[in-house]
mmCIF file of N, CA and C in Angstrom:
data_model
loop_
_atom_site.group_PDB
_atom_site.id
_atom_site.type_symbol
_atom_site.label_atom_id
_atom_site.label_comp_id
_atom_site.label_asym_id
_atom_site.label_seq_id
_atom_site.Cartn_x
_atom_site.Cartn_y
_atom_site.Cartn_z
ATOM 1 N N MET A 1 0.823 -1.193 0.000
ATOM 2 C CA MET A 1 0.000 0.000 0.000
ATOM 3 C C MET A 1 0.859 1.245 0.000
ATOM 4 N N THR A 2 0.424 2.218 -0.743
ATOM 5 C CA THR A 2 1.132 3.493 -0.749
ATOM 6 C C THR A 2 0.622 4.358 0.409
ATOM 7 N N PRO A 3 1.412 5.347 0.806
ATOM 8 C CA PRO A 3 0.928 6.269 1.850
ATOM 9 C C PRO A 3 -0.382 6.954 1.450
ATOM 10 N N ASP A 4 -0.530 7.281 0.174
ATOM 11 C CA ASP A 4 -1.779 7.897 -0.284
ATOM 12 C C ASP A 4 -2.958 6.944 -0.127
ATOM 13 N N GLN A 5 -2.742 5.664 -0.401
ATOM 14 C CA GLN A 5 -3.818 4.686 -0.229
ATOM 15 C C GLN A 5 -4.199 4.549 1.240
ATOM 16 N N VAL A 6 -3.208 4.527 2.105
ATOM 17 C CA VAL A 6 -3.483 4.466 3.545
ATOM 18 C C VAL A 6 -4.345 5.651 3.959
ATOM 19 N N LYS A 7 -3.973 6.828 3.486
ATOM 20 C CA LYS A 7 -4.721 8.053 3.820
ATOM 21 C C LYS A 7 -6.157 7.962 3.302
ATOM 22 N N LEU A 8 -6.331 7.489 2.081
ATOM 23 C CA LEU A 8 -7.674 7.348 1.515
ATOM 24 C C LEU A 8 -8.534 6.389 2.340
ATOM 25 N N VAL A 9 -7.962 5.261 2.714
ATOM 26 C CA VAL A 9 -8.702 4.280 3.510
ATOM 27 C C VAL A 9 -9.085 4.893 4.853
ATOM 28 N N GLN A 10 -8.155 5.555 5.490
ATOM 29 C CA GLN A 10 -8.432 6.135 6.797
ATOM 30 C C GLN A 10 -9.478 7.250 6.719
ATOM 31 N N GLN A 11 -9.373 8.105 5.712
ATOM 32 C CA GLN A 11 -10.352 9.189 5.567
ATOM 33 C C GLN A 11 -11.745 8.643 5.272
ATOM 34 N N SER A 12 -11.810 7.631 4.429
ATOM 35 C CA SER A 12 -13.125 7.080 4.080
ATOM 36 C C SER A 12 -13.732 6.336 5.264
ATOM 37 N N PHE A 13 -12.900 5.644 6.032
ATOM 38 C CA PHE A 13 -13.444 4.926 7.183
ATOM 39 C C PHE A 13 -13.992 5.900 8.219
ATOM 40 N N ALA A 14 -13.401 7.072 8.308
ATOM 41 C CA ALA A 14 -13.911 8.093 9.230
ATOM 42 C C ALA A 14 -15.347 8.476 8.870
ATOM 43 N N LYS A 15 -15.706 8.343 7.592
ATOM 44 C CA LYS A 15 -17.080 8.630 7.156
ATOM 45 C C LYS A 15 -18.020 7.457 7.436
ATOM 46 N N VAL A 16 -17.463 6.260 7.527
ATOM 47 C CA VAL A 16 -18.259 5.063 7.791
ATOM 48 C C VAL A 16 -18.499 4.898 9.295
ATOM 49 N N ALA A 17 -17.543 5.278 10.105
ATOM 50 C CA ALA A 17 -17.627 5.081 11.556
ATOM 51 C C ALA A 17 -18.936 5.590 12.168
ATOM 52 N N PRO A 18 -19.440 6.767 11.779
ATOM 53 C CA PRO A 18 -20.692 7.238 12.384
ATOM 54 C C PRO A 18 -21.908 6.357 12.046
ATOM 55 N N ILE A 19 -21.813 5.578 10.986
ATOM 56 C CA ILE A 19 -22.915 4.684 10.614
ATOM 57 C C ILE A 19 -22.484 3.227 10.785
ATOM 58 N N SER A 20 -21.652 2.991 11.796
ATOM 59 C CA SER A 20 -21.035 1.672 11.957
ATOM 60 C C SER A 20 -22.052 0.549 12.125
ATOM 61 N N GLU A 21 -23.124 0.784 12.870
ATOM 62 C CA GLU A 21 -24.125 -0.264 13.063
ATOM 63 C C GLU A 21 -24.790 -0.617 11.730
ATOM 64 N N THR A 22 -25.175 0.388 10.979
ATOM 65 C CA THR A 22 -25.776 0.165 9.664
ATOM 66 C C THR A 22 -24.793 -0.534 8.731
ATOM 67 N N ALA A 23 -23.544 -0.082 8.752
ATOM 68 C CA ALA A 23 -22.528 -0.691 7.896
ATOM 69 C C ALA A 23 -22.329 -2.159 8.246
ATOM 70 N N ALA A 24 -22.312 -2.476 9.533
ATOM 71 C CA ALA A 24 -22.128 -3.866 9.952
ATOM 72 C C ALA A 24 -23.310 -4.733 9.532
ATOM 73 N N VAL A 25 -24.516 -4.202 9.638
ATOM 74 C CA VAL A 25 -25.701 -4.935 9.189
ATOM 75 C C VAL A 25 -25.613 -5.185 7.682
ATOM 76 N N LEU A 26 -25.277 -4.139 6.930
ATOM 77 C CA LEU A 26 -25.117 -4.285 5.476
ATOM 78 C C LEU A 26 -24.079 -5.362 5.151
ATOM 79 N N PHE A 27 -22.949 -5.311 5.853
ATOM 80 C CA PHE A 27 -21.872 -6.261 5.590
ATOM 81 C C PHE A 27 -22.330 -7.703 5.801
ATOM 82 N N TYR A 28 -22.882 -7.975 6.964
ATOM 83 C CA TYR A 28 -23.266 -9.367 7.244
ATOM 84 C C TYR A 28 -24.442 -9.817 6.384
ATOM 85 N N ASP A 29 -25.378 -8.928 6.110
ATOM 86 C CA ASP A 29 -26.468 -9.296 5.203
ATOM 87 C C ASP A 29 -25.910 -9.680 3.834
ATOM 88 N N ARG A 30 -24.959 -8.894 3.347
ATOM 89 C CA ARG A 30 -24.351 -9.182 2.047
ATOM 90 C C ARG A 30 -23.542 -10.478 2.103
ATOM 91 N N LEU A 31 -22.763 -10.654 3.158
ATOM 92 C CA LEU A 31 -21.954 -11.862 3.297
ATOM 93 C C LEU A 31 -22.840 -13.106 3.273
ATOM 94 N N PHE A 32 -23.917 -13.084 4.030
ATOM 95 C CA PHE A 32 -24.788 -14.257 4.099
ATOM 96 C C PHE A 32 -25.594 -14.451 2.815
ATOM 97 N N GLU A 33 -25.771 -13.375 2.062
ATOM 98 C CA GLU A 33 -26.442 -13.482 0.766
ATOM 99 C C GLU A 33 -25.538 -14.170 -0.264
ATOM 100 N N ILE A 34 -24.263 -13.764 -0.297
ATOM 101 C CA ILE A 34 -23.355 -14.321 -1.317
ATOM 102 C C ILE A 34 -22.671 -15.612 -0.871
ATOM 103 N N ALA A 35 -22.674 -15.879 0.431
ATOM 104 C CA ALA A 35 -22.054 -17.101 0.956
ATOM 105 C C ALA A 35 -22.911 -17.661 2.096
ATOM 106 N N PRO A 36 -24.094 -18.137 1.784
ATOM 107 C CA PRO A 36 -24.999 -18.602 2.843
ATOM 108 C C PRO A 36 -24.409 -19.720 3.703
ATOM 109 N N GLN A 37 -23.455 -20.449 3.164
ATOM 110 C CA GLN A 37 -22.848 -21.544 3.909
ATOM 111 C C GLN A 37 -22.068 -21.069 5.136
ATOM 112 N N VAL A 38 -21.678 -19.803 5.191
ATOM 113 C CA VAL A 38 -20.918 -19.320 6.346
ATOM 114 C C VAL A 38 -21.819 -18.871 7.502
ATOM 115 N N ARG A 39 -23.113 -18.752 7.258
ATOM 116 C CA ARG A 39 -24.030 -18.271 8.297
ATOM 117 C C ARG A 39 -23.939 -19.113 9.570
ATOM 118 N N ALA A 40 -23.755 -20.413 9.409
ATOM 119 C CA ALA A 40 -23.699 -21.317 10.562
ATOM 120 C C ALA A 40 -22.496 -21.047 11.479
ATOM 121 N N MET A 41 -21.505 -20.321 10.995
ATOM 122 C CA MET A 41 -20.325 -20.003 11.809
ATOM 123 C C MET A 41 -20.576 -18.861 12.783
ATOM 124 N N PHE A 42 -21.732 -18.235 12.669
ATOM 125 C CA PHE A 42 -22.013 -17.041 13.450
ATOM 126 C C PHE A 42 -23.172 -17.269 14.408
ATOM 127 N N PRO A 43 -23.225 -16.486 15.495
ATOM 128 C CA PRO A 43 -24.324 -16.636 16.452
ATOM 129 C C PRO A 43 -25.640 -16.153 15.852
ATOM 130 N N ALA A 44 -26.731 -16.616 16.431
ATOM 131 C CA ALA A 44 -28.058 -16.180 15.978
ATOM 132 C C ALA A 44 -28.220 -14.677 16.201
ATOM 133 N N ASP A 45 -27.808 -14.210 17.368
ATOM 134 C CA ASP A 45 -27.865 -12.774 17.675
ATOM 135 C C ASP A 45 -26.535 -12.158 17.259
ATOM 136 N N MET A 46 -26.565 -11.339 16.242
ATOM 137 C CA MET A 46 -25.343 -10.779 15.658
ATOM 138 C C MET A 46 -24.915 -9.452 16.278
ATOM 139 N N THR A 47 -25.601 -8.988 17.306
ATOM 140 C CA THR A 47 -25.309 -7.673 17.882
ATOM 141 C C THR A 47 -23.846 -7.526 18.276
ATOM 142 N N GLU A 48 -23.344 -8.443 19.079
ATOM 143 C CA GLU A 48 -21.949 -8.365 19.530
ATOM 144 C C GLU A 48 -20.984 -8.574 18.371
ATOM 145 N N GLN A 49 -21.319 -9.479 17.469
ATOM 146 C CA GLN A 49 -20.460 -9.749 16.314
ATOM 147 C C GLN A 49 -20.298 -8.490 15.460
ATOM 148 N N ARG A 50 -21.374 -7.764 15.264
ATOM 149 C CA ARG A 50 -21.298 -6.528 14.465
ATOM 150 C C ARG A 50 -20.403 -5.506 15.151
ATOM 151 N N LYS A 51 -20.507 -5.405 16.477
ATOM 152 C CA LYS A 51 -19.642 -4.479 17.218
ATOM 153 C C LYS A 51 -18.179 -4.882 17.080
ATOM 154 N N LYS A 52 -17.913 -6.188 17.194
ATOM 155 C CA LYS A 52 -16.535 -6.685 17.067
ATOM 156 C C LYS A 52 -15.970 -6.384 15.681
ATOM 157 N N LEU A 53 -16.791 -6.578 14.660
ATOM 158 C CA LEU A 53 -16.349 -6.284 13.298
ATOM 159 C C LEU A 53 -15.901 -4.835 13.176
ATOM 160 N N MET A 54 -16.728 -3.925 13.625
ATOM 161 C CA MET A 54 -16.412 -2.509 13.456
ATOM 162 C C MET A 54 -15.225 -2.083 14.329
ATOM 163 N N MET A 55 -15.103 -2.655 15.519
ATOM 164 C CA MET A 55 -13.945 -2.349 16.365
ATOM 165 C C MET A 55 -12.663 -2.862 15.715
ATOM 166 N N THR A 56 -12.731 -4.056 15.139
ATOM 167 C CA THR A 56 -11.558 -4.628 14.483
ATOM 168 C C THR A 56 -11.189 -3.815 13.251
ATOM 169 N N LEU A 57 -12.175 -3.461 12.465
ATOM 170 C CA LEU A 57 -11.903 -2.630 11.291
ATOM 171 C C LEU A 57 -11.265 -1.309 11.688
ATOM 172 N N ALA A 58 -11.790 -0.689 12.730
ATOM 173 C CA ALA A 58 -11.232 0.582 13.192
ATOM 174 C C ALA A 58 -9.771 0.416 13.609
ATOM 175 N N ALA A 59 -9.469 -0.641 14.341
ATOM 176 C CA ALA A 59 -8.088 -0.873 14.777
ATOM 177 C C ALA A 59 -7.165 -1.097 13.586
ATOM 178 N N VAL A 60 -7.634 -1.876 12.629
ATOM 179 C CA VAL A 60 -6.817 -2.147 11.442
ATOM 180 C C VAL A 60 -6.597 -0.874 10.633
ATOM 181 N N VAL A 61 -7.672 -0.155 10.377
ATOM 182 C CA VAL A 61 -7.563 1.074 9.586
ATOM 183 C C VAL A 61 -6.627 2.065 10.275
ATOM 184 N N ASN A 62 -6.760 2.211 11.580
ATOM 185 C CA ASN A 62 -5.888 3.136 12.314
ATOM 186 C C ASN A 62 -4.430 2.694 12.298
ATOM 187 N N GLY A 63 -4.200 1.386 12.174
ATOM 188 C CA GLY A 63 -2.834 0.872 12.192
ATOM 189 C C GLY A 63 -2.194 0.699 10.824
ATOM 190 N N LEU A 64 -2.885 1.050 9.773
ATOM 191 C CA LEU A 64 -2.351 0.808 8.428
ATOM 192 C C LEU A 64 -1.030 1.513 8.144
ATOM 193 N N ALA A 65 -0.841 2.671 8.722
ATOM 194 C CA ALA A 65 0.401 3.410 8.488
ATOM 195 C C ALA A 65 1.591 2.735 9.166
ATOM 196 N N ASN A 66 1.318 1.876 10.124
ATOM 197 C CA ASN A 66 2.369 1.138 10.831
ATOM 198 C C ASN A 66 1.912 -0.316 10.945
ATOM 199 N N LEU A 67 1.988 -1.047 9.830
ATOM 200 C CA LEU A 67 1.464 -2.410 9.771
ATOM 201 C C LEU A 67 2.009 -3.314 10.867
ATOM 202 N N ASP A 68 3.272 -3.148 11.212
ATOM 203 C CA ASP A 68 3.866 -4.007 12.243
ATOM 204 C C ASP A 68 3.109 -3.921 13.566
ATOM 205 N N SER A 69 2.427 -2.798 13.787
ATOM 206 C CA SER A 69 1.699 -2.625 15.046
ATOM 207 C C SER A 69 0.432 -3.473 15.102
ATOM 208 N N ILE A 70 -0.111 -3.853 13.945
ATOM 209 C CA ILE A 70 -1.364 -4.612 13.943
ATOM 210 C C ILE A 70 -1.189 -6.075 13.548
ATOM 211 N N LEU A 71 -0.022 -6.450 13.055
ATOM 212 C CA LEU A 71 0.162 -7.823 12.594
ATOM 213 C C LEU A 71 0.030 -8.875 13.694
ATOM 214 N N PRO A 72 0.524 -8.654 14.896
ATOM 215 C CA PRO A 72 0.324 -9.683 15.936
ATOM 216 C C PRO A 72 -1.167 -9.948 16.212
ATOM 217 N N ALA A 73 -1.961 -8.902 16.285
ATOM 218 C CA ALA A 73 -3.398 -9.083 16.516
ATOM 219 C C ALA A 73 -4.051 -9.759 15.310
ATOM 220 N N ALA A 74 -3.605 -9.398 14.111
ATOM 221 C CA ALA A 74 -4.153 -10.018 12.896
ATOM 222 C C ALA A 74 -3.815 -11.505 12.849
ATOM 223 N N SER A 75 -2.625 -11.854 13.286
ATOM 224 C CA SER A 75 -2.215 -13.258 13.322
ATOM 225 C C SER A 75 -3.094 -14.047 14.294
ATOM 226 N N ALA A 76 -3.302 -13.498 15.475
ATOM 227 C CA ALA A 76 -4.137 -14.168 16.474
ATOM 228 C C ALA A 76 -5.574 -14.303 15.977
ATOM 229 N N LEU A 77 -6.081 -13.263 15.340
ATOM 230 C CA LEU A 77 -7.435 -13.296 14.792
ATOM 231 C C LEU A 77 -7.561 -14.370 13.709
ATOM 232 N N ALA A 78 -6.577 -14.451 12.849
ATOM 233 C CA ALA A 78 -6.594 -15.453 11.773
ATOM 234 C C ALA A 78 -6.643 -16.867 12.351
ATOM 235 N N LYS A 79 -5.865 -17.102 13.381
ATOM 236 C CA LYS A 79 -5.831 -18.437 13.996
ATOM 237 C C LYS A 79 -7.142 -18.752 14.710
ATOM 238 N N ARG A 80 -7.770 -17.749 15.327
ATOM 239 C CA ARG A 80 -9.085 -17.961 15.952
ATOM 240 C C ARG A 80 -10.137 -18.288 14.900
ATOM 241 N N HIS A 81 -10.040 -17.643 13.753
ATOM 242 C CA HIS A 81 -11.012 -17.897 12.685
ATOM 243 C C HIS A 81 -10.974 -19.347 12.213
ATOM 244 N N VAL A 82 -9.807 -19.961 12.240
ATOM 245 C CA VAL A 82 -9.703 -21.377 11.860
ATOM 246 C C VAL A 82 -10.575 -22.219 12.793
ATOM 247 N N ALA A 83 -10.516 -21.912 14.074
ATOM 248 C CA ALA A 83 -11.308 -22.660 15.058
ATOM 249 C C ALA A 83 -12.814 -22.487 14.831
ATOM 250 N N TYR A 84 -13.200 -21.376 14.224
ATOM 251 C CA TYR A 84 -14.619 -21.139 13.931
ATOM 252 C C TYR A 84 -15.064 -21.825 12.645
ATOM 253 N N GLY A 85 -14.104 -22.383 11.914
ATOM 254 C CA GLY A 85 -14.441 -23.053 10.661
ATOM 255 C C GLY A 85 -14.111 -22.257 9.420
ATOM 256 N N ALA A 86 -13.480 -21.109 9.579
ATOM 257 C CA ALA A 86 -13.120 -20.295 8.415
ATOM 258 C C ALA A 86 -12.039 -20.998 7.605
ATOM 259 N N LYS A 87 -12.146 -20.850 6.304
ATOM 260 C CA LYS A 87 -11.190 -21.437 5.370
ATOM 261 C C LYS A 87 -10.578 -20.330 4.524
ATOM 262 N N ALA A 88 -9.435 -20.618 3.925
ATOM 263 C CA ALA A 88 -8.764 -19.614 3.096
ATOM 264 C C ALA A 88 -9.679 -19.084 2.001
ATOM 265 N N GLU A 89 -10.508 -19.952 1.443
ATOM 266 C CA GLU A 89 -11.382 -19.520 0.343
ATOM 267 C C GLU A 89 -12.508 -18.582 0.806
ATOM 268 N N HIS A 90 -12.696 -18.422 2.102
ATOM 269 C CA HIS A 90 -13.698 -17.479 2.595
ATOM 270 C C HIS A 90 -13.198 -16.036 2.531
ATOM 271 N N TYR A 91 -11.902 -15.847 2.573
ATOM 272 C CA TYR A 91 -11.347 -14.493 2.608
ATOM 273 C C TYR A 91 -11.748 -13.642 1.399
ATOM 274 N N PRO A 92 -11.682 -14.161 0.169
ATOM 275 C CA PRO A 92 -12.129 -13.333 -0.962
ATOM 276 C C PRO A 92 -13.614 -12.968 -0.884
ATOM 277 N N VAL A 93 -14.419 -13.866 -0.359
ATOM 278 C CA VAL A 93 -15.859 -13.605 -0.230
ATOM 279 C C VAL A 93 -16.084 -12.481 0.789
ATOM 280 N N VAL A 94 -15.370 -12.542 1.891
ATOM 281 C CA VAL A 94 -15.462 -11.496 2.908
ATOM 282 C C VAL A 94 -14.997 -10.159 2.317
ATOM 283 N N GLY A 95 -13.923 -10.207 1.547
ATOM 284 C CA GLY A 95 -13.435 -8.982 0.901
ATOM 285 C C GLY A 95 -14.471 -8.387 -0.033
ATOM 286 N N SER A 96 -15.127 -9.231 -0.787
ATOM 287 C CA SER A 96 -16.168 -8.772 -1.696
ATOM 288 C C SER A 96 -17.317 -8.118 -0.927
ATOM 289 N N ALA A 97 -17.731 -8.740 0.169
ATOM 290 C CA ALA A 97 -18.810 -8.178 0.985
ATOM 291 C C ALA A 97 -18.377 -6.846 1.608
ATOM 292 N N LEU A 98 -17.125 -6.754 2.020
ATOM 293 C CA LEU A 98 -16.612 -5.518 2.605
ATOM 294 C C LEU A 98 -16.618 -4.389 1.579
ATOM 295 N N LEU A 99 -16.083 -4.652 0.397
ATOM 296 C CA LEU A 99 -16.038 -3.611 -0.637
ATOM 297 C C LEU A 99 -17.449 -3.179 -1.032
ATOM 298 N N TRP A 100 -18.350 -4.127 -1.141
ATOM 299 C CA TRP A 100 -19.744 -3.816 -1.475
ATOM 300 C C TRP A 100 -20.353 -2.915 -0.404
ATOM 301 N N THR A 101 -20.102 -3.248 0.859
ATOM 302 C CA THR A 101 -20.627 -2.465 1.977
ATOM 303 C C THR A 101 -20.087 -1.046 1.950
ATOM 304 N N LEU A 102 -18.793 -0.922 1.707
ATOM 305 C CA LEU A 102 -18.180 0.407 1.657
ATOM 306 C C LEU A 102 -18.755 1.226 0.508
ATOM 307 N N GLU A 103 -18.939 0.584 -0.629
ATOM 308 C CA GLU A 103 -19.514 1.276 -1.779
ATOM 309 C C GLU A 103 -20.921 1.781 -1.451
ATOM 310 N N LYS A 104 -21.730 0.924 -0.820
ATOM 311 C CA LYS A 104 -23.092 1.329 -0.453
ATOM 312 C C LYS A 104 -23.061 2.425 0.618
ATOM 313 N N GLY A 105 -22.207 2.256 1.604
ATOM 314 C CA GLY A 105 -22.158 3.208 2.713
ATOM 315 C C GLY A 105 -21.600 4.565 2.338
ATOM 316 N N LEU A 106 -20.666 4.584 1.396
ATOM 317 C CA LEU A 106 -20.028 5.847 1.019
ATOM 318 C C LEU A 106 -20.703 6.528 -0.162
ATOM 319 N N GLY A 107 -21.522 5.797 -0.889
ATOM 320 C CA GLY A 107 -22.267 6.396 -1.995
ATOM 321 C C GLY A 107 -21.366 7.059 -3.019
ATOM 322 N N GLU A 108 -21.630 8.330 -3.301
ATOM 323 C CA GLU A 108 -20.873 9.055 -4.323
ATOM 324 C C GLU A 108 -19.408 9.260 -3.962
ATOM 325 N N ALA A 109 -19.076 9.123 -2.699
ATOM 326 C CA ALA A 109 -17.674 9.267 -2.282
ATOM 327 C C ALA A 109 -16.832 8.044 -2.678
ATOM 328 N N TRP A 110 -17.498 6.947 -3.073
ATOM 329 C CA TRP A 110 -16.802 5.724 -3.488
ATOM 330 C C TRP A 110 -16.309 5.920 -4.915
ATOM 331 N N THR A 111 -14.991 5.952 -5.074
ATOM 332 C CA THR A 111 -14.373 6.160 -6.381
ATOM 333 C C THR A 111 -13.508 4.957 -6.732
ATOM 334 N N LEU A 112 -13.070 4.907 -7.964
ATOM 335 C CA LEU A 112 -12.171 3.832 -8.386
ATOM 336 C C LEU A 112 -10.891 3.866 -7.556
ATOM 337 N N GLU A 113 -10.383 5.049 -7.320
ATOM 338 C CA GLU A 113 -9.160 5.194 -6.521
ATOM 339 C C GLU A 113 -9.361 4.671 -5.094
ATOM 340 N N LEU A 114 -10.508 4.958 -4.526
ATOM 341 C CA LEU A 114 -10.815 4.484 -3.176
ATOM 342 C C LEU A 114 -11.005 2.969 -3.169
ATOM 343 N N ALA A 115 -11.676 2.448 -4.183
ATOM 344 C CA ALA A 115 -11.851 0.992 -4.298
ATOM 345 C C ALA A 115 -10.493 0.302 -4.392
ATOM 346 N N GLU A 116 -9.587 0.869 -5.148
ATOM 347 C CA GLU A 116 -8.244 0.289 -5.269
ATOM 348 C C GLU A 116 -7.491 0.346 -3.948
ATOM 349 N N ALA A 117 -7.663 1.428 -3.213
ATOM 350 C CA ALA A 117 -6.989 1.562 -1.909
ATOM 351 C C ALA A 117 -7.514 0.522 -0.923
ATOM 352 N N TRP A 118 -8.829 0.367 -0.859
ATOM 353 C CA TRP A 118 -9.409 -0.632 0.045
ATOM 354 C C TRP A 118 -9.056 -2.042 -0.395
ATOM 355 N N THR A 119 -9.018 -2.278 -1.693
ATOM 356 C CA THR A 119 -8.642 -3.597 -2.200
ATOM 357 C C THR A 119 -7.199 -3.907 -1.808
ATOM 358 N N ALA A 120 -6.335 -2.928 -1.907
ATOM 359 C CA ALA A 120 -4.933 -3.117 -1.504
ATOM 360 C C ALA A 120 -4.836 -3.389 -0.005
ATOM 361 N N ALA A 121 -5.583 -2.641 0.782
ATOM 362 C CA ALA A 121 -5.547 -2.834 2.241
ATOM 363 C C ALA A 121 -6.042 -4.223 2.605
ATOM 364 N N TYR A 122 -7.178 -4.608 2.043
ATOM 365 C CA TYR A 122 -7.731 -5.919 2.361
ATOM 366 C C TYR A 122 -6.819 -7.034 1.847
ATOM 367 N N GLY A 123 -6.289 -6.868 0.664
ATOM 368 C CA GLY A 123 -5.391 -7.881 0.097
ATOM 369 C C GLY A 123 -4.142 -8.076 0.943
ATOM 370 N N THR A 124 -3.579 -6.984 1.417
ATOM 371 C CA THR A 124 -2.388 -7.053 2.265
ATOM 372 C C THR A 124 -2.688 -7.795 3.559
ATOM 373 N N LEU A 125 -3.749 -7.383 4.222
ATOM 374 C CA LEU A 125 -4.062 -7.975 5.519
ATOM 375 C C LEU A 125 -4.548 -9.414 5.379
ATOM 376 N N SER A 126 -5.425 -9.671 4.418
ATOM 377 C CA SER A 126 -5.953 -11.029 4.287
ATOM 378 C C SER A 126 -4.873 -11.999 3.823
ATOM 379 N N GLY A 127 -3.978 -11.540 2.958
ATOM 380 C CA GLY A 127 -2.862 -12.407 2.544
ATOM 381 C C GLY A 127 -2.004 -12.811 3.735
ATOM 382 N N PHE A 128 -1.737 -11.854 4.607
ATOM 383 C CA PHE A 128 -0.975 -12.139 5.821
ATOM 384 C C PHE A 128 -1.739 -13.112 6.722
ATOM 385 N N MET A 129 -3.032 -12.863 6.902
ATOM 386 C CA MET A 129 -3.829 -13.711 7.785
ATOM 387 C C MET A 129 -3.931 -15.140 7.251
ATOM 388 N N ILE A 130 -4.089 -15.281 5.956
ATOM 389 C CA ILE A 130 -4.147 -16.620 5.353
ATOM 390 C C ILE A 130 -2.834 -17.356 5.586
ATOM 391 N N ALA A 131 -1.732 -16.662 5.380
ATOM 392 C CA ALA A 131 -0.424 -17.280 5.603
ATOM 393 C C ALA A 131 -0.251 -17.685 7.065
ATOM 394 N N GLU A 132 -0.704 -16.854 7.973
ATOM 395 C CA GLU A 132 -0.592 -17.156 9.401
ATOM 396 C C GLU A 132 -1.472 -18.347 9.793
ATOM 397 N N ALA A 133 -2.662 -18.394 9.252
ATOM 398 C CA ALA A 133 -3.619 -19.427 9.650
ATOM 399 C C ALA A 133 -3.395 -20.755 8.952
ATOM 400 N N TYR A 134 -2.996 -20.690 7.706
ATOM 401 C CA TYR A 134 -2.934 -21.914 6.895
ATOM 402 C C TYR A 134 -1.541 -22.211 6.353
ATOM 403 N N GLY A 135 -0.601 -21.316 6.624
ATOM 404 C CA GLY A 135 0.773 -21.558 6.232
ATOM 405 C C GLY A 135 1.091 -21.314 4.761
ATOM 406 N N ARG A 136 0.152 -20.722 4.047
ATOM 407 C CA ARG A 136 0.429 -20.417 2.645
ATOM 408 C C ARG A 136 -0.273 -19.120 2.272
ATOM 409 N N PRO A 137 0.414 -18.256 1.586
ATOM 410 C CA PRO A 137 -0.262 -17.041 1.121
ATOM 411 C C PRO A 137 -1.190 -17.379 -0.042
ATOM 412 N N GLN A 138 -2.249 -16.615 -0.136
ATOM 413 C CA GLN A 138 -3.196 -16.807 -1.232
ATOM 414 C C GLN A 138 -3.820 -15.466 -1.538
ATOM 415 N N ALA A 139 -3.937 -15.135 -2.791
ATOM 416 C CA ALA A 139 -4.552 -13.877 -3.168
ATOM 417 C C ALA A 139 -5.980 -13.836 -2.628
ATOM 418 N N ALA A 140 -6.347 -12.702 -2.079
ATOM 419 C CA ALA A 140 -7.699 -12.572 -1.517
ATOM 420 C C ALA A 140 -8.279 -11.224 -1.953
ATOM 421 N N GLU A 141 -8.656 -11.144 -3.180
ATOM 422 C CA GLU A 141 -9.211 -9.880 -3.680
ATOM 423 C C GLU A 141 -10.661 -10.053 -4.024
#
């Protein structure tokens, strides 16, 4: 990721944060629509899960300028996801749901440049997490 991409991701997330509950609902609704098989990995009541998602996203976005600061937590998260039944092939689906959510949440502010920045951020982090959890890097775009 370039410094400009980091800045774009951080600025855009600042616009999403005030609508975090709505964004989390959009994300999980989209995820379960495009990958219904993953629904069983989640609790019936998604309230806490949605909060965790947005807190994790905020921590990652805030740490993008200093990736080394967030990699230990990302590694631990990746390993926990294995225990929940997550597989490497789920990462691209999650990325797709995330980008879709951001596009819907940001509306006209969603540009090709912003999509590329978020794709780079997600690709960097998910590639690392896949390698940590499964021992092999895999493209996750």
